[in-house]
Amino acid sequence: MEIEILDAKNSKPIGKCTVQAQTSVRELKVSVHHLKKSLNPHRQSLRLESRGKTLKDTDTIESLSLRDGAKLYCKDLGPQISWKGVFLAEYAGPLFVYLLFYQRPSFIYGDIIRPVSLTANIAAACWSIHYAKRLLETLFVHRFSHATMPLRNLFKNCIYYWGFAAYVAYHVNHPLFTEPCRGCMLAAVTGFMISELGNFSIHVNLRNLRPAGSTVRKIPVPDSNPLTKLFNFVSCPNYTYEFTSWLFFSIATQCIPAYLFTAAGMYQMTVWAIGKHKNYKKEFKDYPKGRKAILPFII
């Protein structure tokens, strides 16, 4: 049978593809790419209607009830970049930027000379641990359900992460920075390290849910690691631990820009967590009812 592919933007025909009942959307994208070389499979969004929902790569012609002569709409998602590439740029930048300020170059702070405080030293170590961990997770832990994302996200995400890194680092590493209470700082750093371990534990748990090279989705549940027990209360404990990491970092430094970074991150992660929570409940009929999205018993 033949399926006609139309441009979702203006409904102009792109061409016709010969398919079988078991042809998947992923395979159909390859055929569309042959029709129009600029439409790499990763930048295609195939839909039943021009403004409809994007079809899953695993959907088949038969499962979509398409017949000979049916029409599908293809939206060009624009230039793409790998998720791994975006993540590496996002996390390498803040590490470099923060450590640049930590060195107190004269072109930033002038000729003010004062010893670097213990808090600033520990804060630099915490910041470095977090972003080094994220880089290593990107390389060796994360398994991405999608191969690429729009190239524009690279610039948007880098501006956010790199900009906040400079904003926070400028104040924490300033020669006139005033240290907070030593006991409060050390207690907060302890909370930060536990949160970082928790975040890593959740990422490893999620990785083990998805076999390599697949897009399998399962209900996430705790494993033998006690830090994963947070799955009993929220759908996205990785975001919960991420939030508490930066909250403890902010408490340790008593730096207003750090609190603003924490608040901005919490807002965005809450939006993501609520979306994922809704998808879990929609996809899995037996999904645990007592779970919240990101904060136990609250959100």
mmCIF file of C-alpha atoms in Angstrom:
data_model
loop_
_atom_site.group_PDB
_atom_site.id
_atom_site.type_symbol
_atom_site.label_atom_id
_atom_site.label_comp_id
_atom_site.label_asym_id
_atom_site.label_seq_id
_atom_site.Cartn_x
_atom_site.Cartn_y
_atom_site.Cartn_z
ATOM 1 C CA MET A 1 0.000 0.000 0.000
ATOM 2 C CA GLU A 2 1.001 3.642 -0.367
ATOM 3 C CA ILE A 3 1.007 6.420 2.225
ATOM 4 C CA GLU A 4 1.123 10.037 1.103
ATOM 5 C CA ILE A 5 3.332 12.351 3.157
ATOM 6 C CA LEU A 6 2.332 16.015 3.386
ATOM 7 C CA ASP A 7 4.176 18.993 4.843
ATOM 8 C CA ALA A 8 2.516 19.786 8.201
ATOM 9 C CA LYS A 9 3.193 23.484 7.707
ATOM 10 C CA ASN A 10 1.423 24.046 4.399
ATOM 11 C CA SER A 11 -0.077 20.631 3.468
ATOM 12 C CA LYS A 12 2.026 20.479 0.304
ATOM 13 C CA PRO A 13 2.832 16.905 -0.794
ATOM 14 C CA ILE A 14 6.330 15.605 -0.064
ATOM 15 C CA GLY A 15 5.813 12.271 -1.791
ATOM 16 C CA LYS A 16 4.408 8.772 -1.429
ATOM 17 C CA CYS A 17 5.931 5.843 0.469
ATOM 18 C CA THR A 18 5.256 2.162 -0.155
ATOM 19 C CA VAL A 19 4.650 0.385 3.152
ATOM 20 C CA GLN A 20 3.460 -2.880 4.658
ATOM 21 C CA ALA A 21 1.033 -3.383 7.536
ATOM 22 C CA GLN A 22 3.925 -3.980 9.962
ATOM 23 C CA THR A 23 6.013 -1.018 8.791
ATOM 24 C CA SER A 24 6.876 1.096 11.831
ATOM 25 C CA VAL A 25 6.920 4.878 12.033
ATOM 26 C CA ARG A 26 10.690 4.654 12.535
ATOM 27 C CA GLU A 27 11.018 2.801 9.210
ATOM 28 C CA LEU A 28 8.633 5.207 7.521
ATOM 29 C CA LYS A 29 10.843 8.130 8.568
ATOM 30 C CA VAL A 30 13.714 6.534 6.664
ATOM 31 C CA SER A 31 11.516 6.381 3.556
ATOM 32 C CA VAL A 32 10.570 10.042 4.001
ATOM 33 C CA HIS A 33 14.264 10.867 4.230
ATOM 34 C CA HIS A 34 14.734 9.233 0.817
ATOM 35 C CA LEU A 35 11.984 11.451 -0.551
ATOM 36 C CA LYS A 36 13.510 14.628 0.881
ATOM 37 C CA LYS A 37 17.170 14.484 1.873
ATOM 38 C CA SER A 38 16.952 17.494 4.196
ATOM 39 C CA LEU A 39 14.494 15.620 6.422
ATOM 40 C CA ASN A 40 16.816 13.497 8.518
ATOM 41 C CA PRO A 41 14.750 10.921 10.477
ATOM 42 C CA HIS A 42 15.700 12.627 13.752
ATOM 43 C CA ARG A 43 14.196 15.956 12.678
ATOM 44 C CA GLN A 44 10.847 14.485 11.586
ATOM 45 C CA SER A 45 7.603 14.552 13.534
ATOM 46 C CA LEU A 46 5.002 12.385 11.776
ATOM 47 C CA ARG A 47 1.351 13.026 12.642
ATOM 48 C CA LEU A 48 -2.134 11.922 11.659
ATOM 49 C CA GLU A 49 -3.150 15.598 11.452
ATOM 50 C CA SER A 50 -1.123 18.705 10.675
ATOM 51 C CA ARG A 51 -1.428 19.934 14.268
ATOM 52 C CA GLY A 52 -1.850 16.512 15.806
ATOM 53 C CA LYS A 53 0.222 14.551 18.288
ATOM 54 C CA THR A 54 3.582 13.149 17.237
ATOM 55 C CA LEU A 55 3.378 9.439 16.469
ATOM 56 C CA LYS A 56 5.630 7.051 18.374
ATOM 57 C CA ASP A 57 8.471 5.423 16.453
ATOM 58 C CA THR A 58 7.136 2.032 17.532
ATOM 59 C CA ASP A 59 3.668 2.625 16.068
ATOM 60 C CA THR A 60 2.913 0.571 12.952
ATOM 61 C CA ILE A 61 0.731 1.202 9.921
ATOM 62 C CA GLU A 62 -1.615 -1.506 11.176
ATOM 63 C CA SER A 63 -1.825 -0.175 14.753
ATOM 64 C CA LEU A 64 -2.674 3.283 13.377
ATOM 65 C CA SER A 65 -5.455 1.773 11.207
ATOM 66 C CA LEU A 66 -4.030 3.381 8.070
ATOM 67 C CA ARG A 67 -5.231 2.161 4.696
ATOM 68 C CA ASP A 68 -3.957 2.475 1.155
ATOM 69 C CA GLY A 69 -3.916 6.146 0.143
ATOM 70 C CA ALA A 70 -3.919 7.458 3.711
ATOM 71 C CA LYS A 71 -2.128 10.706 4.504
ATOM 72 C CA LEU A 72 0.389 11.554 7.176
ATOM 73 C CA TYR A 73 1.796 14.974 7.998
ATOM 74 C CA CYS A 74 5.484 15.594 8.551
ATOM 75 C CA LYS A 75 6.747 18.535 10.603
ATOM 76 C CA ASP A 76 10.367 19.563 10.211
ATOM 77 C CA LEU A 77 11.767 19.930 13.739
ATOM 78 C CA GLY A 78 14.785 21.844 12.466
ATOM 79 C CA PRO A 79 18.515 21.169 12.968
ATOM 80 C CA GLN A 80 19.170 18.602 15.690
ATOM 81 C CA ILE A 81 21.992 17.840 18.119
ATOM 82 C CA SER A 82 22.544 14.775 20.277
ATOM 83 C CA TRP A 83 21.287 14.855 23.862
ATOM 84 C CA LYS A 84 24.710 13.754 25.027
ATOM 85 C CA GLY A 85 26.364 16.649 23.185
ATOM 86 C CA VAL A 86 24.002 19.181 24.768
ATOM 87 C CA PHE A 87 24.500 17.746 28.245
ATOM 88 C CA LEU A 88 28.283 17.792 27.930
ATOM 89 C CA ALA A 89 28.229 21.453 26.879
ATOM 90 C CA GLU A 90 25.738 22.345 29.621
ATOM 91 C CA TYR A 91 27.852 20.818 32.377
ATOM 92 C CA ALA A 92 31.392 21.481 31.209
ATOM 93 C CA GLY A 93 30.699 25.214 30.933
ATOM 94 C CA PRO A 94 29.620 25.831 34.558
ATOM 95 C CA LEU A 95 32.605 23.853 35.807
ATOM 96 C CA PHE A 96 35.038 25.974 33.795
ATOM 97 C CA VAL A 97 33.279 29.280 34.541
ATOM 98 C CA TYR A 98 33.045 28.703 38.292
ATOM 99 C CA LEU A 99 36.690 27.690 38.634
ATOM 100 C CA LEU A 100 37.703 30.763 36.623
ATOM 101 C CA PHE A 101 36.076 33.010 39.238
ATOM 102 C CA TYR A 102 37.508 30.837 42.007
ATOM 103 C CA GLN A 103 40.993 31.799 40.799
ATOM 104 C CA ARG A 104 40.058 35.466 41.375
ATOM 105 C CA PRO A 105 41.538 36.946 38.193
ATOM 106 C CA SER A 106 42.346 40.630 38.479
ATOM 107 C CA PHE A 107 40.299 41.518 35.399
ATOM 108 C CA ILE A 108 37.190 40.479 37.381
ATOM 109 C CA TYR A 109 37.957 41.500 40.965
ATOM 110 C CA GLY A 110 40.710 44.060 40.531
ATOM 111 C CA ASP A 111 43.651 44.156 42.925
ATOM 112 C CA ILE A 112 41.774 43.287 46.122
ATOM 113 C CA ILE A 113 43.880 40.658 47.907
ATOM 114 C CA ARG A 114 42.406 38.556 50.703
ATOM 115 C CA PRO A 115 42.779 34.861 51.647
ATOM 116 C CA VAL A 116 40.178 32.570 50.111
ATOM 117 C CA SER A 117 37.735 31.613 52.857
ATOM 118 C CA LEU A 118 37.098 28.020 53.942
ATOM 119 C CA THR A 119 33.497 28.365 52.746
ATOM 120 C CA ALA A 120 34.634 29.478 49.278
ATOM 121 C CA ASN A 121 37.072 26.556 49.082
ATOM 122 C CA ILE A 122 34.437 24.021 50.110
ATOM 123 C CA ALA A 123 31.848 25.615 47.810
ATOM 124 C CA ALA A 124 34.234 25.271 44.855
ATOM 125 C CA ALA A 125 34.757 21.610 45.734
ATOM 126 C CA CYS A 126 30.995 21.005 45.981
ATOM 127 C CA TRP A 127 30.339 22.769 42.684
ATOM 128 C CA SER A 128 33.105 20.781 40.983
ATOM 129 C CA ILE A 129 31.846 17.485 42.405
ATOM 130 C CA HIS A 130 28.322 18.157 41.146
ATOM 131 C CA TYR A 131 29.264 19.039 37.580
ATOM 132 C CA ALA A 132 32.007 16.425 37.306
ATOM 133 C CA LYS A 133 29.400 13.886 38.390
ATOM 134 C CA ARG A 134 26.966 15.139 35.770
ATOM 135 C CA LEU A 135 29.610 14.878 33.048
ATOM 136 C CA LEU A 136 30.497 11.310 34.042
ATOM 137 C CA GLU A 137 26.812 10.355 34.230
ATOM 138 C CA THR A 138 26.267 11.736 30.734
ATOM 139 C CA LEU A 139 29.133 9.631 29.405
ATOM 140 C CA PHE A 140 28.590 6.394 31.311
ATOM 141 C CA VAL A 141 25.179 6.266 33.021
ATOM 142 C CA HIS A 142 22.360 7.996 31.139
ATOM 143 C CA ARG A 143 20.401 6.160 28.459
ATOM 144 C CA PHE A 144 18.415 8.622 26.394
ATOM 145 C CA SER A 145 14.964 7.757 25.042
ATOM 146 C CA HIS A 146 15.512 10.242 22.187
ATOM 147 C CA ALA A 147 18.714 10.505 20.200
ATOM 148 C CA THR A 148 18.538 14.242 19.493
ATOM 149 C CA MET A 149 16.957 17.541 20.486
ATOM 150 C CA PRO A 150 16.578 20.831 18.578
ATOM 151 C CA LEU A 151 19.899 22.655 18.152
ATOM 152 C CA ARG A 152 18.381 25.859 19.582
ATOM 153 C CA ASN A 153 18.179 24.140 22.970
ATOM 154 C CA LEU A 154 21.979 24.079 23.116
ATOM 155 C CA PHE A 155 22.182 27.869 23.169
ATOM 156 C CA LYS A 156 19.217 28.310 25.519
ATOM 157 C CA ASN A 157 20.480 25.761 28.030
ATOM 158 C CA CYS A 158 24.081 26.969 27.934
ATOM 159 C CA ILE A 159 23.025 30.573 28.551
ATOM 160 C CA TYR A 160 21.067 29.419 31.606
ATOM 161 C CA TYR A 161 23.743 27.179 33.130
ATOM 162 C CA TRP A 162 26.784 29.242 32.221
ATOM 163 C CA GLY A 163 25.099 32.514 33.195
ATOM 164 C CA PHE A 164 24.041 31.304 36.618
ATOM 165 C CA ALA A 165 27.489 29.779 37.169
ATOM 166 C CA ALA A 166 29.074 33.197 36.660
ATOM 167 C CA TYR A 167 26.434 34.934 38.799
ATOM 168 C CA VAL A 168 26.876 32.570 41.747
ATOM 169 C CA ALA A 169 30.653 32.240 41.437
ATOM 170 C CA TYR A 170 31.213 35.994 41.319
ATOM 171 C CA HIS A 171 29.631 36.471 44.743
ATOM 172 C CA VAL A 172 30.848 33.337 46.545
ATOM 173 C CA ASN A 173 34.442 33.885 45.429
ATOM 174 C CA HIS A 174 34.502 37.648 45.901
ATOM 175 C CA PRO A 175 37.401 38.820 48.113
ATOM 176 C CA LEU A 176 34.878 40.654 50.311
ATOM 177 C CA PHE A 177 32.655 37.567 50.751
ATOM 178 C CA THR A 178 31.568 37.127 54.377
ATOM 179 C CA GLU A 179 31.553 33.573 55.702
ATOM 180 C CA PRO A 180 28.372 32.239 57.356
ATOM 181 C CA CYS A 181 28.280 30.273 60.617
ATOM 182 C CA ARG A 182 30.933 27.518 60.432
ATOM 183 C CA GLY A 183 28.691 24.872 62.017
ATOM 184 C CA CYS A 184 25.750 25.660 59.719
ATOM 185 C CA MET A 185 28.046 25.558 56.709
ATOM 186 C CA LEU A 186 29.473 22.132 57.565
ATOM 187 C CA ALA A 187 26.022 20.696 58.322
ATOM 188 C CA ALA A 188 24.714 21.982 54.969
ATOM 189 C CA VAL A 189 27.697 20.500 53.120
ATOM 190 C CA THR A 190 26.865 17.138 54.685
ATOM 191 C CA GLY A 191 23.310 17.485 53.360
ATOM 192 C CA PHE A 192 24.700 18.433 49.960
ATOM 193 C CA MET A 193 26.864 15.290 49.757
ATOM 194 C CA ILE A 194 23.986 12.999 50.790
ATOM 195 C CA SER A 195 21.776 14.628 48.150
ATOM 196 C CA GLU A 196 24.464 14.144 45.488
ATOM 197 C CA LEU A 197 24.727 10.448 46.392
ATOM 198 C CA GLY A 198 20.949 10.198 46.263
ATOM 199 C CA ASN A 199 20.793 11.846 42.849
ATOM 200 C CA PHE A 200 23.445 9.470 41.503
ATOM 201 C CA SER A 201 21.634 6.468 42.997
ATOM 202 C CA ILE A 202 18.395 7.424 41.245
ATOM 203 C CA HIS A 203 20.156 7.885 37.902
ATOM 204 C CA VAL A 204 21.719 4.415 38.187
ATOM 205 C CA ASN A 205 18.335 2.958 39.137
ATOM 206 C CA LEU A 206 16.664 4.564 36.104
ATOM 207 C CA ARG A 207 19.448 3.338 33.840
ATOM 208 C CA ASN A 208 18.904 -0.232 34.989
ATOM 209 C CA LEU A 209 15.211 0.024 34.098
ATOM 210 C CA ARG A 210 16.008 0.469 30.411
ATOM 211 C CA PRO A 211 18.014 -2.183 28.529
ATOM 212 C CA ALA A 212 20.764 -0.778 26.321
ATOM 213 C CA GLY A 213 19.575 0.231 22.864
ATOM 214 C CA SER A 214 15.890 0.175 23.780
ATOM 215 C CA THR A 215 13.169 2.662 24.677
ATOM 216 C CA VAL A 216 11.463 0.328 27.164
ATOM 217 C CA ARG A 217 9.531 2.113 29.902
ATOM 218 C CA LYS A 218 8.773 0.575 33.294
ATOM 219 C CA ILE A 219 7.389 1.817 36.591
ATOM 220 C CA PRO A 220 10.443 2.981 38.571
ATOM 221 C CA VAL A 221 10.729 1.324 41.992
ATOM 222 C CA PRO A 222 13.363 1.363 44.757
ATOM 223 C CA ASP A 223 16.235 -1.101 44.629
ATOM 224 C CA SER A 224 18.519 -2.308 47.444
ATOM 225 C CA ASN A 225 20.067 1.163 47.804
ATOM 226 C CA PRO A 226 18.251 2.927 50.684
ATOM 227 C CA LEU A 227 18.607 6.289 48.936
ATOM 228 C CA THR A 228 16.228 5.062 46.215
ATOM 229 C CA LYS A 229 13.398 4.616 48.770
ATOM 230 C CA LEU A 230 12.301 8.098 47.773
ATOM 231 C CA PHE A 231 10.601 6.394 44.807
ATOM 232 C CA ASN A 232 7.936 5.324 47.308
ATOM 233 C CA PHE A 233 6.903 8.964 47.663
ATOM 234 C CA VAL A 234 7.652 10.780 44.374
ATOM 235 C CA SER A 235 7.869 9.971 40.681
ATOM 236 C CA CYS A 236 11.028 12.015 40.060
ATOM 237 C CA PRO A 237 13.330 11.665 43.090
ATOM 238 C CA ASN A 238 16.311 12.627 40.935
ATOM 239 C CA TYR A 239 14.801 16.123 40.753
ATOM 240 C CA THR A 240 14.073 16.054 44.487
ATOM 241 C CA TYR A 241 17.719 15.296 45.273
ATOM 242 C CA GLU A 242 18.864 17.888 42.727
ATOM 243 C CA PHE A 243 16.757 20.507 44.490
ATOM 244 C CA THR A 244 18.007 19.595 47.961
ATOM 245 C CA SER A 245 21.613 19.610 46.713
ATOM 246 C CA TRP A 246 21.346 23.228 45.627
ATOM 247 C CA LEU A 247 19.282 24.186 48.659
ATOM 248 C CA PHE A 248 22.043 22.882 50.946
ATOM 249 C CA PHE A 249 24.669 24.609 48.763
ATOM 250 C CA SER A 250 22.756 27.868 49.214
ATOM 251 C CA ILE A 251 22.508 27.373 52.970
ATOM 252 C CA ALA A 252 26.228 26.597 53.158
ATOM 253 C CA THR A 253 27.199 29.781 51.311
ATOM 254 C CA GLN A 254 24.309 32.034 52.416
ATOM 255 C CA CYS A 255 24.530 33.543 48.935
ATOM 256 C CA ILE A 256 21.410 35.160 47.436
ATOM 257 C CA PRO A 257 22.370 34.308 43.800
ATOM 258 C CA ALA A 258 22.670 30.649 44.878
ATOM 259 C CA TYR A 259 19.157 30.781 46.334
ATOM 260 C CA LEU A 260 17.891 32.321 43.081
ATOM 261 C CA PHE A 261 19.597 29.542 41.081
ATOM 262 C CA THR A 262 17.954 26.979 43.369
ATOM 263 C CA ALA A 263 14.527 28.593 42.983
ATOM 264 C CA ALA A 264 14.798 28.785 39.177
ATOM 265 C CA GLY A 265 15.917 25.172 38.970
ATOM 266 C CA MET A 266 13.153 24.019 41.302
ATOM 267 C CA TYR A 267 10.517 25.768 39.218
ATOM 268 C CA GLN A 268 11.697 24.137 35.983
ATOM 269 C CA MET A 269 12.153 20.704 37.560
ATOM 270 C CA THR A 270 8.658 20.912 39.055
ATOM 271 C CA VAL A 271 7.210 21.547 35.595
ATOM 272 C CA TRP A 272 9.118 18.548 34.211
ATOM 273 C CA ALA A 273 8.229 16.343 37.182
ATOM 274 C CA ILE A 274 4.503 17.100 36.968
ATOM 275 C CA GLY A 275 4.569 16.273 33.247
ATOM 276 C CA LYS A 276 6.388 12.975 33.834
ATOM 277 C CA HIS A 277 4.100 12.119 36.743
ATOM 278 C CA LYS A 278 1.023 12.585 34.561
ATOM 279 C CA ASN A 279 2.561 10.478 31.799
ATOM 280 C CA TYR A 280 3.363 7.675 34.253
ATOM 281 C CA LYS A 281 -0.227 7.622 35.522
ATOM 282 C CA LYS A 282 -1.588 7.673 31.992
ATOM 283 C CA GLU A 283 0.752 4.960 30.697
ATOM 284 C CA PHE A 284 0.606 2.585 33.673
ATOM 285 C CA LYS A 285 -2.854 1.779 35.022
ATOM 286 C CA ASP A 286 -1.354 0.217 38.162
ATOM 287 C CA TYR A 287 0.893 3.204 38.923
ATOM 288 C CA PRO A 288 1.200 3.796 42.710
ATOM 289 C CA LYS A 289 -1.514 6.256 43.725
ATOM 290 C CA GLY A 290 0.264 7.656 46.763
ATOM 291 C CA ARG A 291 3.174 9.158 44.848
ATOM 292 C CA LYS A 292 3.549 12.865 44.235
ATOM 293 C CA ALA A 293 5.621 14.415 41.428
ATOM 294 C CA ILE A 294 8.654 15.908 43.172
ATOM 295 C CA LEU A 295 8.019 16.800 46.847
ATOM 296 C CA PRO A 296 6.627 14.050 49.119
ATOM 297 C CA PHE A 297 3.018 14.682 50.232
ATOM 298 C CA ILE A 298 3.050 18.164 48.620
ATOM 299 C CA ILE A 299 3.621 18.374 44.828
#
